[in-house]
Coordinates of N, CA, C and O in Angstrom, one line a residue:
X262 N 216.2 31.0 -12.1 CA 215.8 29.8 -12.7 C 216.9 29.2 -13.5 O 217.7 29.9 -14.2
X263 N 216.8 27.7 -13.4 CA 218.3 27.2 -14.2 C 217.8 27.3 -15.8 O 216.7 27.4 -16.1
X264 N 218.8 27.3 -16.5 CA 218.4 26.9 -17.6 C 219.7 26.0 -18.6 O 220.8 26.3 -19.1
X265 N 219.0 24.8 -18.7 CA 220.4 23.9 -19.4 C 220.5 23.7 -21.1 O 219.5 23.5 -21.8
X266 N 221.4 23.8 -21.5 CA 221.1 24.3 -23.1 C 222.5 23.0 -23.3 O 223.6 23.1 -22.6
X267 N 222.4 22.0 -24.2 CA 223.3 21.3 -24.8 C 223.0 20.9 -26.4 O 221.8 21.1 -26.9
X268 N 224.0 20.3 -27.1 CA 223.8 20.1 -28.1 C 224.3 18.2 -28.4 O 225.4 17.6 -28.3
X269 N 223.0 17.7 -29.0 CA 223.5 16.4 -29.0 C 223.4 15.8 -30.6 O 222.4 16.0 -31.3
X270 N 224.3 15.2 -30.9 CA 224.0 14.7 -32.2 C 222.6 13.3 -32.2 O 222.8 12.3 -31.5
X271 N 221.6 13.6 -32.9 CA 220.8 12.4 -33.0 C 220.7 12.0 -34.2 O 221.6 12.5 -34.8
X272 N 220.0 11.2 -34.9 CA 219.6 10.4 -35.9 C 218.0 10.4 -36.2 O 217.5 10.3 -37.3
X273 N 217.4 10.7 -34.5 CA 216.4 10.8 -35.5 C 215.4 12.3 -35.8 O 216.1 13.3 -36.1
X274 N 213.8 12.7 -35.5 CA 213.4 13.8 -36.1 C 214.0 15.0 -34.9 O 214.6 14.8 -33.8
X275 N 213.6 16.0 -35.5 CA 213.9 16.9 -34.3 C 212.5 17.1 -33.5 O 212.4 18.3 -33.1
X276 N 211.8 16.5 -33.2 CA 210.3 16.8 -32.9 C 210.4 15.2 -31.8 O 209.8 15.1 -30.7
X277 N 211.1 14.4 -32.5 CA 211.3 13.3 -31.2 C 212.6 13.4 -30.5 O 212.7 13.0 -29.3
X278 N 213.6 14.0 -31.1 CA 214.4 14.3 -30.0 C 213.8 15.1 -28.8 O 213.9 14.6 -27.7
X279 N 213.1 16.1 -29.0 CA 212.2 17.0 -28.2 C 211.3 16.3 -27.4 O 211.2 16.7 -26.3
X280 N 210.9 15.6 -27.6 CA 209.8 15.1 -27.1 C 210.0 13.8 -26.2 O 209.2 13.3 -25.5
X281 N 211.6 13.4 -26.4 CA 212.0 12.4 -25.5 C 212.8 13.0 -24.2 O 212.8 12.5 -23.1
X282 N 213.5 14.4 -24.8 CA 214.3 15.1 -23.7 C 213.2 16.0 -22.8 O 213.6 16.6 -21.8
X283 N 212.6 16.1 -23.0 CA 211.5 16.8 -22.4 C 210.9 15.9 -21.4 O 210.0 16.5 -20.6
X284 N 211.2 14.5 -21.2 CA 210.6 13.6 -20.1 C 211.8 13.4 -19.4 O 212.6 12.5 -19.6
X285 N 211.9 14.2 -18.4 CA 212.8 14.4 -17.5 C 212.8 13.2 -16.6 O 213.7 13.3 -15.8
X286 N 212.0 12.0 -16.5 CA 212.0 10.5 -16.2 C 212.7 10.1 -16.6 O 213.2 9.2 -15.9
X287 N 213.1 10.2 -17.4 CA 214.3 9.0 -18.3 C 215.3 9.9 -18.4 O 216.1 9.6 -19.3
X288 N 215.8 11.4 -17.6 CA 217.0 11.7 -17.4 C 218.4 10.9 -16.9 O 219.5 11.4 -16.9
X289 N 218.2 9.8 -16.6 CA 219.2 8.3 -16.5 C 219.7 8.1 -17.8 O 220.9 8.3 -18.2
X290 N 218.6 7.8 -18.7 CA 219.3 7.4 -19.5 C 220.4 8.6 -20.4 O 221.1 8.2 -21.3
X291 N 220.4 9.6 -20.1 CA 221.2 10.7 -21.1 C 222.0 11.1 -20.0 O 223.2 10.8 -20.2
X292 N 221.7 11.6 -18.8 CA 222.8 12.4 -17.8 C 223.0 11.6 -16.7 O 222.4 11.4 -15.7
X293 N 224.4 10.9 -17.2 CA 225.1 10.2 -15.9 C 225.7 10.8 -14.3 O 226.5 10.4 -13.6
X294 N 224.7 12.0 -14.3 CA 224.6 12.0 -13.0 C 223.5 12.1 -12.2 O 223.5 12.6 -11.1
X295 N 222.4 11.5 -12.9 CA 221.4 11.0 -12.4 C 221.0 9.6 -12.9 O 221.2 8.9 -13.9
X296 N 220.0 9.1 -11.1 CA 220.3 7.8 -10.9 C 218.9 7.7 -11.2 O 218.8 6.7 -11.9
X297 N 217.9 8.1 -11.1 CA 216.6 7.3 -11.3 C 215.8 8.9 -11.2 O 216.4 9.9 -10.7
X298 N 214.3 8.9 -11.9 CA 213.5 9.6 -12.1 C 212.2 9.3 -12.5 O 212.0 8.2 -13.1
X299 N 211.2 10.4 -12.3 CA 209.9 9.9 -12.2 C 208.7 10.7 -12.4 O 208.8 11.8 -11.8
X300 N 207.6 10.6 -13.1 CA 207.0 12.0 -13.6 C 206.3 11.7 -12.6 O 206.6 10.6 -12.3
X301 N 205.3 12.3 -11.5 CA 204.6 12.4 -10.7 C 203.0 13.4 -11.0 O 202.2 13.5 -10.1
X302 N 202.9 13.9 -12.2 CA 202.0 14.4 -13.0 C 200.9 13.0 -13.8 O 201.0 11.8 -13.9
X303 N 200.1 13.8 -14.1 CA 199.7 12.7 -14.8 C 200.2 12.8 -16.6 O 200.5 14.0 -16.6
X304 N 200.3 12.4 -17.5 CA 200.2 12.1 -18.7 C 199.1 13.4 -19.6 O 198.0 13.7 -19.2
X305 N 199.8 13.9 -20.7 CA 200.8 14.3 -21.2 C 201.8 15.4 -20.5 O 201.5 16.3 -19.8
X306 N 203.1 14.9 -20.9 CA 203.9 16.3 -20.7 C 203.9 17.6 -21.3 O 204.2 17.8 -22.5
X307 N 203.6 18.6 -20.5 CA 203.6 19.9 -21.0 C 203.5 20.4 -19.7 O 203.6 19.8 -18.6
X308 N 203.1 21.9 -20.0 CA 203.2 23.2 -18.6 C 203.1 22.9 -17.5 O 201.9 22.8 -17.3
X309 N 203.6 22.7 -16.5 CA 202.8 22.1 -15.3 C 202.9 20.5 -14.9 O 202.4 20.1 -13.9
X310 N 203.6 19.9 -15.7 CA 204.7 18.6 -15.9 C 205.3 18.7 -14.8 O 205.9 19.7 -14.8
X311 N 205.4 17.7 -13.5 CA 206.6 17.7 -12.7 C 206.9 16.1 -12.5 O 206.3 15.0 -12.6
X312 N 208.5 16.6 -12.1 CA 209.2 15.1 -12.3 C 210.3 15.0 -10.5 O 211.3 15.6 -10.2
X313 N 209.8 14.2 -10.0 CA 211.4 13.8 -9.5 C 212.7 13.0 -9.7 O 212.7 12.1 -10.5
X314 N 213.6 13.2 -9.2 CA 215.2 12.9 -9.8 C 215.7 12.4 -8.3 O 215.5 12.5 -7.1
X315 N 216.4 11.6 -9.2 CA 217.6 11.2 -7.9 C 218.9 11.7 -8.4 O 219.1 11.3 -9.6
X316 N 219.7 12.3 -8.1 CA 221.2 12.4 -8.8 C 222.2 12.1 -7.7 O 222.0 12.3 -6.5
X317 N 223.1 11.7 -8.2 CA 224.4 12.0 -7.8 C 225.6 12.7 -7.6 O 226.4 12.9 -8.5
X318 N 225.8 13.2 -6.1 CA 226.9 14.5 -6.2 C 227.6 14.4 -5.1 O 227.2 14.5 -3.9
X319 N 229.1 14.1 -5.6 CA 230.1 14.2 -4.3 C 229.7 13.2 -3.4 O 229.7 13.4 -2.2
X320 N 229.3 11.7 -4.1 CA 229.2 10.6 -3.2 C 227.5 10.5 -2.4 O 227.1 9.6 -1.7
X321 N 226.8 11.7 -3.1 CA 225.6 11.8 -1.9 C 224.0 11.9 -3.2 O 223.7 12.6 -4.1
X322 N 223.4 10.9 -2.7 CA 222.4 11.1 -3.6 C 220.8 12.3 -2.6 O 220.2 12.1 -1.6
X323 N 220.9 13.7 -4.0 CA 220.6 14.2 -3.9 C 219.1 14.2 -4.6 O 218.9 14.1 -5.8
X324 N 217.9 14.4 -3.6 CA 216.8 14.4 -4.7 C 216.6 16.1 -4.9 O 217.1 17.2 -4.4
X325 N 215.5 15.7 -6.2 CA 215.7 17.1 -7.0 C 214.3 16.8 -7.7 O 213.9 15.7 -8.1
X326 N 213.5 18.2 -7.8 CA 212.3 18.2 -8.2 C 212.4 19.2 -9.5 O 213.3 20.0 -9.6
X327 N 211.4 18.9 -10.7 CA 211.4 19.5 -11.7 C 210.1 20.1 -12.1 O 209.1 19.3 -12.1
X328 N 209.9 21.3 -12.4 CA 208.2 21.3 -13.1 C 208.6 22.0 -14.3 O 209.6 22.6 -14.7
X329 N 207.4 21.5 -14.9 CA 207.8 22.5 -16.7 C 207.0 23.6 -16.5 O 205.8 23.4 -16.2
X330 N 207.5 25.2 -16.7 CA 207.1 26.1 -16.6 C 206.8 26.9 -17.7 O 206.0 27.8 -17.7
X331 N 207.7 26.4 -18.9 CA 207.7 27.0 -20.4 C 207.9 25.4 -20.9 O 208.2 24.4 -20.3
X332 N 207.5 25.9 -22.4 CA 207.6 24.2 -23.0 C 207.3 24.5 -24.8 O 206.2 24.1 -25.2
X333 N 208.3 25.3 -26.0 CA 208.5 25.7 -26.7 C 209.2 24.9 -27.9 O 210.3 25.1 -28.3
X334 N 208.0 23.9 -28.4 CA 208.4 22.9 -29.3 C 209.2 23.7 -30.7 O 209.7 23.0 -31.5
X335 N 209.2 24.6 -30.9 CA 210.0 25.3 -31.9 C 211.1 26.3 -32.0 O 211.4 27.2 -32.8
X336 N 211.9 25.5 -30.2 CA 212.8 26.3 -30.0 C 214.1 26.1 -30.9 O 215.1 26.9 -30.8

C-alpha cells in the first residue's frame, strides 16, 4: 500500500488543510503531475471515498484510482 507523507507550509487551520488534501479531486491543484480528478463516491469524504486521477508520466497520461481506506483527522 503506497503511503505519501509531505510537509506544506499553509496559513490556514490544520483541520482545513486536512480536509482539503483529503479530496483527492482537486489533486491538480497541489500535485503538478496530475492533470484532472474526480470523486466518483458520493459526498462526504471518508472510509470508502474513491476518486479518479489523470496524471502525467513520461509523456503518457496515466489513469489512477484512489479509495480511502484509513482517514485519521488527528494525525
Amino acid at each position: 500500500m503506497a503511503h505519501y507523507v509531505a510537509r506544506i507550509p499553509v496559513s490556514g487551520t490544520r483541520s482545513a488543510a486536512f480536509a482539503y488534501l483529503s479530496r483527492f479531486d482537486r489533486a491538480a491543484e497541489w500535485d503538478p503531475g496530475v492533470e484532472a480528478g474526480e470523486m466518483v463516491t458520493p459526498e462526504p469524504v471518508g472510509v470508502g471515498s474513491r476518486f479518479r486521477l489523470v496524471a502525467r508520466f513520461l509523456g503518457r497520461r496515466i489513469p489512477l484510482e484512489y479509495e480511502i481506506v484509513e482517514l485519521d483527522h488527528d494525525a
